[in-house]
Coordinates of C-alpha atoms and ligand atoms in Angstrom, one line a residue:
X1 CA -35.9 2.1 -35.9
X2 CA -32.9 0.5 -34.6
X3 CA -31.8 1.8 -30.9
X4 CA -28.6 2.7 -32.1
X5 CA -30.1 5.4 -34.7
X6 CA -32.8 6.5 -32.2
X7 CA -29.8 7.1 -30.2
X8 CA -28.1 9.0 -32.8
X9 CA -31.1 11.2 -33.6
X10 CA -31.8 12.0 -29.9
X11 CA -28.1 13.3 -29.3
X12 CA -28.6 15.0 -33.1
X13 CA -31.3 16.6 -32.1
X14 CA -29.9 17.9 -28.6
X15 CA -26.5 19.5 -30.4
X16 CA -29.1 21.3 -32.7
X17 CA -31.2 22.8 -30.6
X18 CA -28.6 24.0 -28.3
X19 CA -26.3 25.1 -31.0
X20 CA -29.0 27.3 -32.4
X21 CA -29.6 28.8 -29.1
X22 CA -25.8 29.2 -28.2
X23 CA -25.3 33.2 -27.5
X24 CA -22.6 34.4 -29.5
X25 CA -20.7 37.3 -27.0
X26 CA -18.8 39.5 -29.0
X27 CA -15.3 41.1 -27.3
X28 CA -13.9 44.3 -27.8
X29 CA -10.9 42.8 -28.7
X30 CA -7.1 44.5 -27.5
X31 CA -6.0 46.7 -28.0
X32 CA -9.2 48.2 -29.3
X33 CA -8.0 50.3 -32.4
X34 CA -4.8 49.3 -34.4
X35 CA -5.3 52.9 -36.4
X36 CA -4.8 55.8 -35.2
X37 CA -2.2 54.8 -32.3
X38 CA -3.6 55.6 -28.8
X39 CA -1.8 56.0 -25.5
X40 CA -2.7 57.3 -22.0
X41 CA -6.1 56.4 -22.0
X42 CA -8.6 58.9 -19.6
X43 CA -12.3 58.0 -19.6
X44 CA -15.8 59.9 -18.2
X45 CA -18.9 58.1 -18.4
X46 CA -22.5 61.1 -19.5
X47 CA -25.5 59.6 -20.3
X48 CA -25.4 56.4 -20.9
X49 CA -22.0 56.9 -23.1
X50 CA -18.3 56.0 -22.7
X51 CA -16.0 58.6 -23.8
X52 CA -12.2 57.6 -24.3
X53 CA -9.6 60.4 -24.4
X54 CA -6.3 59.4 -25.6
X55 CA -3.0 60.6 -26.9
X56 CA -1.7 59.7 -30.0
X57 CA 2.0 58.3 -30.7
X58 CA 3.0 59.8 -34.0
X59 CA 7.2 59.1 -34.5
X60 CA 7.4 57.1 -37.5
X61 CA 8.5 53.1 -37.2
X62 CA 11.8 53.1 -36.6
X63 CA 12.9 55.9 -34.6
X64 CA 12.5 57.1 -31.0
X65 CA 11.2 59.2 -28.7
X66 CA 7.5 60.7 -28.1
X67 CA 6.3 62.6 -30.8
X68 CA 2.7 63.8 -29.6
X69 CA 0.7 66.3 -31.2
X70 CA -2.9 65.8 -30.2
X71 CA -5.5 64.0 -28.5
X72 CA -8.2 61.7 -29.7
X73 CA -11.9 60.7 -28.6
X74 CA -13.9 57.8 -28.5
X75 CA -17.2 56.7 -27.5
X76 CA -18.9 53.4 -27.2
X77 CA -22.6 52.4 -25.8
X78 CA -21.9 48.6 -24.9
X79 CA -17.5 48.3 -24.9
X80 CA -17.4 46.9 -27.9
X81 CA -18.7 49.2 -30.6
X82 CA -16.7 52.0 -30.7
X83 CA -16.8 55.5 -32.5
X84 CA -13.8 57.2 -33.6
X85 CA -14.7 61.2 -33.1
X86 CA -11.4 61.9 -34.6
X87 CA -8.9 64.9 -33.2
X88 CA -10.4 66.7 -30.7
X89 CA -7.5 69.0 -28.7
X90 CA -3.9 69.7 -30.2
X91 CA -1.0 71.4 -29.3
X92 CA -2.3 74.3 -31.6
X93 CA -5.2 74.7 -29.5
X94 CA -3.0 76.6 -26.6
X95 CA -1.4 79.6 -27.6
X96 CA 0.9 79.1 -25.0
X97 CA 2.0 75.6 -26.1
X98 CA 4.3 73.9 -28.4
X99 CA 5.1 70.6 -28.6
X100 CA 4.7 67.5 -26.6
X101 CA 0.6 66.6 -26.2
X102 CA 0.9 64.0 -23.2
X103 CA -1.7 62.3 -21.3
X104 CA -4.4 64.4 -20.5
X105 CA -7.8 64.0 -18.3
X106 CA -11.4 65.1 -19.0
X107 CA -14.1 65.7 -16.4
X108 CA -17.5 67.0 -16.1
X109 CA -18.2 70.0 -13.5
X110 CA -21.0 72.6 -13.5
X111 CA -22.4 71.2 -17.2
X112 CA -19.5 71.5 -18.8
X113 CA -16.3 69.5 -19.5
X114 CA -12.8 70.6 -18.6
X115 CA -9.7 68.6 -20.4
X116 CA -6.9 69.2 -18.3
X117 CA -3.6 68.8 -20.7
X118 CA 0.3 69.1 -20.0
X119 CA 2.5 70.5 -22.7
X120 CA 6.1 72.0 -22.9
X121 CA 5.5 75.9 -22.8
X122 CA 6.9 78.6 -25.5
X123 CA 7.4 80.9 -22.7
X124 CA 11.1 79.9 -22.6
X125 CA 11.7 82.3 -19.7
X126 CA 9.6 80.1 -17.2
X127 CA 11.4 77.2 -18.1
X128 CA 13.3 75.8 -15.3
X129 CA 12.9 72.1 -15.5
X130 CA 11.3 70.1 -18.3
X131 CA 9.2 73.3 -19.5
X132 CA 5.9 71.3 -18.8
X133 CA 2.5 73.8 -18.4
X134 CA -0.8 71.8 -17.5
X135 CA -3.4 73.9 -19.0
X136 CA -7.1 73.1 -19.4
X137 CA -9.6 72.9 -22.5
X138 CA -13.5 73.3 -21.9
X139 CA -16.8 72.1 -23.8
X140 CA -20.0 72.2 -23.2
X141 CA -20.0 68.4 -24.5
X142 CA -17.3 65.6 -24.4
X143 CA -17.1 65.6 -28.3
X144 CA -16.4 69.5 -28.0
X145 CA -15.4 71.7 -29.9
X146 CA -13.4 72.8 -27.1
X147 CA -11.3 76.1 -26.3
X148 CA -8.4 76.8 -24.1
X149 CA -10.0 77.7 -20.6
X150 CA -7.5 79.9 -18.9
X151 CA -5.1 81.2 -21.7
X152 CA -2.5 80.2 -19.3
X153 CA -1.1 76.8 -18.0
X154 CA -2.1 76.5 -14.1
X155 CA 0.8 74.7 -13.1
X156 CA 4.1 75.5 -14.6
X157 CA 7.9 75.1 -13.7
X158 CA 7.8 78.5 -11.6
X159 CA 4.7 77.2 -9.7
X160 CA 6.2 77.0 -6.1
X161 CA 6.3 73.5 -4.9
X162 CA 5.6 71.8 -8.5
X163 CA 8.2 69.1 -9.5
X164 CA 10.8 68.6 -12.6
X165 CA 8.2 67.0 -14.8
X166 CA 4.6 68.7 -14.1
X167 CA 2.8 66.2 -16.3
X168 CA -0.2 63.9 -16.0
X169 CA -3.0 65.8 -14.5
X170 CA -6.2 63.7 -12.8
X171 CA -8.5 65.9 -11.5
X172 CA -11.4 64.4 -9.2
X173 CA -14.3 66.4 -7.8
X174 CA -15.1 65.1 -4.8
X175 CA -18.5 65.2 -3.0
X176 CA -18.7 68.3 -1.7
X177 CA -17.9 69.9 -5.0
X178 CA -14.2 70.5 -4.1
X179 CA -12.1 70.5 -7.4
X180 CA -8.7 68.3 -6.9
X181 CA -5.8 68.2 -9.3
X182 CA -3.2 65.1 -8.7
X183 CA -0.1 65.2 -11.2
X184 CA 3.2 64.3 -11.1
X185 CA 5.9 62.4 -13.0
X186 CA 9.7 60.9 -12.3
X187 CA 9.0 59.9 -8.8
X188 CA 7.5 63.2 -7.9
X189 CA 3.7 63.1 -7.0
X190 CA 1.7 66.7 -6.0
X191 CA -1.7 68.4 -5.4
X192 CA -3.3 71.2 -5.4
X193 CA -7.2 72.2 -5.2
X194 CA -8.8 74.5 -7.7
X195 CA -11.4 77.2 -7.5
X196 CA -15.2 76.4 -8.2
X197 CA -13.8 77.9 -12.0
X198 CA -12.1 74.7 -12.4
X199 CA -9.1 77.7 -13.9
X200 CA -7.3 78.3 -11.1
X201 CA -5.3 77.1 -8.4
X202 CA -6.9 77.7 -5.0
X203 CA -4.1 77.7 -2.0
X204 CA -0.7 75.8 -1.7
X205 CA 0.5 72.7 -4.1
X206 CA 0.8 69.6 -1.6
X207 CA 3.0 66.8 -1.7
X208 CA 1.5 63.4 -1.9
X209 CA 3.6 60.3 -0.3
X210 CA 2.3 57.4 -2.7
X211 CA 4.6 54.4 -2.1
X212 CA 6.7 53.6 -5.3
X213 CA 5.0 56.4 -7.3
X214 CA 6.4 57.4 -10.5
X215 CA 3.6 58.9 -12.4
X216 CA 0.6 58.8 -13.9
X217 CA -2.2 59.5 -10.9
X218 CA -6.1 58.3 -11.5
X219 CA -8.0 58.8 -8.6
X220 CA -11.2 57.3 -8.2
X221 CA -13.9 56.2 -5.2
X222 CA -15.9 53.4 -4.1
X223 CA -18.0 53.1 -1.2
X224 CA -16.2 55.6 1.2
X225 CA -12.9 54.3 -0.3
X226 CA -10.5 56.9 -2.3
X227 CA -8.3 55.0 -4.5
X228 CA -4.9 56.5 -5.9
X229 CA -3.5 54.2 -8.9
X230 CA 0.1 55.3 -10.9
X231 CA 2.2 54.0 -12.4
X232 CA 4.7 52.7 -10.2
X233 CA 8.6 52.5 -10.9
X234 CA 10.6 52.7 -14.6
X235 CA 9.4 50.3 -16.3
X236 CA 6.5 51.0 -14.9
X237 CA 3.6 49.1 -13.5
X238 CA 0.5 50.0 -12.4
X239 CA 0.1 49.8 -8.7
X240 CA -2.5 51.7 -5.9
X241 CA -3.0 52.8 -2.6
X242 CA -6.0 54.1 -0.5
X243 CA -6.9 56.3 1.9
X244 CA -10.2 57.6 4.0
X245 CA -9.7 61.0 2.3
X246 CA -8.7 62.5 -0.9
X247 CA -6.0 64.2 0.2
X248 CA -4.6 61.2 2.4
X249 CA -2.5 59.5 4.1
X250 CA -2.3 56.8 1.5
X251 CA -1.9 53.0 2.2
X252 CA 0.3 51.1 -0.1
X253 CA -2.0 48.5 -1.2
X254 CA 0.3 46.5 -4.3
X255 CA 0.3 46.0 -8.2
X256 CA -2.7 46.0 -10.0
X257 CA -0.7 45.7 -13.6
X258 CA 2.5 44.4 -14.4
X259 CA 5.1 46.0 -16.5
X260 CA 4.1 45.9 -20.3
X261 CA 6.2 44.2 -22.9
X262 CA 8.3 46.4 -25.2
X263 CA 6.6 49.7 -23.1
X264 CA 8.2 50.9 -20.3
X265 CA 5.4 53.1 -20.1
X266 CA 2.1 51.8 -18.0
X267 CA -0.9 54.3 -17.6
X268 CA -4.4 53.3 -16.6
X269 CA -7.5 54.6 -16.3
X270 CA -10.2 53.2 -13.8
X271 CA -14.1 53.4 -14.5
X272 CA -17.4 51.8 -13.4
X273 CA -19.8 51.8 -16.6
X274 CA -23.2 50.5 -16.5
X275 CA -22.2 48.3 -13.1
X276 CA -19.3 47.0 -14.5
X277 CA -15.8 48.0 -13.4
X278 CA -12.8 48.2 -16.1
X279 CA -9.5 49.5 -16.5
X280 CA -8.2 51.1 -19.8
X281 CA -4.4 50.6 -20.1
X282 CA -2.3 50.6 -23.1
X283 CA 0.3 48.5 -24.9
X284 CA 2.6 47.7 -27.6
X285 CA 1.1 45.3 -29.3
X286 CA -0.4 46.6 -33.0
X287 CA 1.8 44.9 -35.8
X288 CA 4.2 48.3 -35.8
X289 CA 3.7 48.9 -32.0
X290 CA 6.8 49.8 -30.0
X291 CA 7.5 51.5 -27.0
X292 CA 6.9 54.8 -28.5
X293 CA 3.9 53.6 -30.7
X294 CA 1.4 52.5 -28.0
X295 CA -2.2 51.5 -28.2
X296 CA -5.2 51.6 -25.7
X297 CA -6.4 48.1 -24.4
X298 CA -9.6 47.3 -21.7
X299 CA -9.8 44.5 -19.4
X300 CA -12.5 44.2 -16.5
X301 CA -11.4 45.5 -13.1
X302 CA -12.4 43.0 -10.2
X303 CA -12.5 43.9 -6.9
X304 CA -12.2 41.2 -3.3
X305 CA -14.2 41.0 -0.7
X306 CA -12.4 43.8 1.1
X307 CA -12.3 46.4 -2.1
X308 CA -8.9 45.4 -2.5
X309 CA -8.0 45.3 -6.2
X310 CA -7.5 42.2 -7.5
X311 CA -4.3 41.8 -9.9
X312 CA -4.9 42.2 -13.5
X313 CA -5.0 39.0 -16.0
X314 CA -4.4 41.1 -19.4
X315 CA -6.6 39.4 -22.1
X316 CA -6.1 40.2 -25.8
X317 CA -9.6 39.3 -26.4
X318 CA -10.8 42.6 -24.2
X319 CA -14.5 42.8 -22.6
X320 CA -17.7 41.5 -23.4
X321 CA -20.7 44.1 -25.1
X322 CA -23.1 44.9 -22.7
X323 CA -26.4 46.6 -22.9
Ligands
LIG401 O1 2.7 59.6 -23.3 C1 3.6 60.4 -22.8 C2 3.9 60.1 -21.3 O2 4.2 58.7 -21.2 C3 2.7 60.2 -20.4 O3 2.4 61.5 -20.0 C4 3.1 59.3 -19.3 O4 2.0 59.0 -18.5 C5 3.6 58.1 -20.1 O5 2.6 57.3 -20.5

């Protein structure tokens, strides 16, 4: 055998074995779903599950403006699988709604889960602004079925201290079991707590100072860190401060996610699932997408040394599965 074609062999050999043993990773791909649309991603983790709640951008190609109806879930075990569990909320649902489903948030307190949605009221009497109601759904899973808690939206244009645009509820529970609802929109941040019956209001709406706030509030914690993200600006991106408590002072700490091409719209949702932290955005990007007809994207969330949030590199190849 020549030393040339032992040479050959050995290096044929090599490339074999190590191409049989490459591990293919599969990505979740972005945005994650190109039917139905998605927007305004929320997300809780139970069990070993990853529920996604979204909205859903109905106007048809061509036109403008939100046309919002309902909202949507999904799960996934390892990011890249994902189950479509179909409508889960609508307009409908609230006798005391009708029209405009925006972005919504679902959380887990005392076994059950409470999906905190804003829509315009009928009530035209206590409409004094934009006619936004934040009202609140409850299941005794994250897939439902779930029922309108309180009959009644908690915050409403007559609800003293609440803003022009009460939309965008994220409600945290902190700790000590204290129920917190954030919200706000157009510049305008606010919150309140609520009773242990997650239903009500329990004592004053506060104003929250949030440097360049403009809406959509996620709050979430790690170590003894609170973290406030919103969208920041019009176009928005997606920027954060942090604070020692949840109700503040708040330190401006930057941009996390830059303005979205062709949606002036940015809304994120932050989440650690099985040790890995990602953020849930969405964007414009299906083959009809527009600023009106957005989609829901993941990318992973890294933090520094010093818990500061490290700026977002969007990928349209999403996250890796994990187990
Ligand atoms: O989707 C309707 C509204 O647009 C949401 O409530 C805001 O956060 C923005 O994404």
């Amino acid at each position: 055998m020549s030393k040339v074609f032992l040479l050959f062999f050995t290096i044929s050999t090599i490339l074999l074995f190590t191409n049989c043993h490459e591990k293919k990773t599969e990505f979740s791909g972005n945005p994650l779903f190109e039917e139905p649309l998605t927007a305004d991603p929320a997300v809780l983790v139970y069990k070993d599950t990853l529920y996604l709640f979204t909205g859903s951008d109905e106007v048809p190609v061509g036109e403008d403006g939100f046309v919002m109806k309902k909202w949507y879930v999904f799960s996934t075990a390892d990011m890249v699988n994902w189950t479509n569990h179909g409508v889960k909320l609508s307009v409908e649902d609230f006798d005391w709604a009708s029209k405009n489903a925006f972005a919504g948030h679902c959380v887990e307190n005392h076994g059950k889960f409470w999906w905190y949605v804003p829509m315009v009221v009928k009530d035209t009497t206590t409409i004094l602004h934009e006619g936004f109601g934040i009202g609140v759904a409850v299941a005794d899973h994250p897939l439902g079925p779930y029922k309108d808690a309180s009959g009644q939206p908690i915050i409403c244009d007559t609800t003293a201290n609440s803003i022009v645009l009460n939309i965008d509820p994220a409600v945290y529970v902190d700790d000590d079991g204290q129920v917190y609802m954030y919200w706000g929109s157009w510049n305008a941040a606010r919150y309140v707590k609520l009773k242990d019956n997650m239903i009500e209001t329990d004592g004053p709406v506060e104003t929250v100072k949030a440097t360049n706030f403009f809406e959509a509030p996620w709050i979430h914690k790690k170590d003894d860190t609170y973290y406030l993200s919103y969208a920041a600006h019009y176009p928005s991106t997606t920027e954060y401060s942090t604070s020692k408590s949840i109700t503040g002072p708040w330190e401006y700490q930057g941009v996390i996610n830059d303005t979205i091409p062709n949606s002036p719209t940015n809304h994120q949702a932050i989440v650690t699932f099985k040790g890995q932290d990602y953020i849930f955005y969405h964007n414009a990007d299906t083959p009809t997408g527009g600023p009106f007809r957005r989609s829901v994207c993941v990318d992973k969330l890294e933090y520094d040394e010093n818990g500061k949030i490290v700026k977002l590199v969007r990928t349209k190849t999403g996250v890796p599965a994990i187990e």
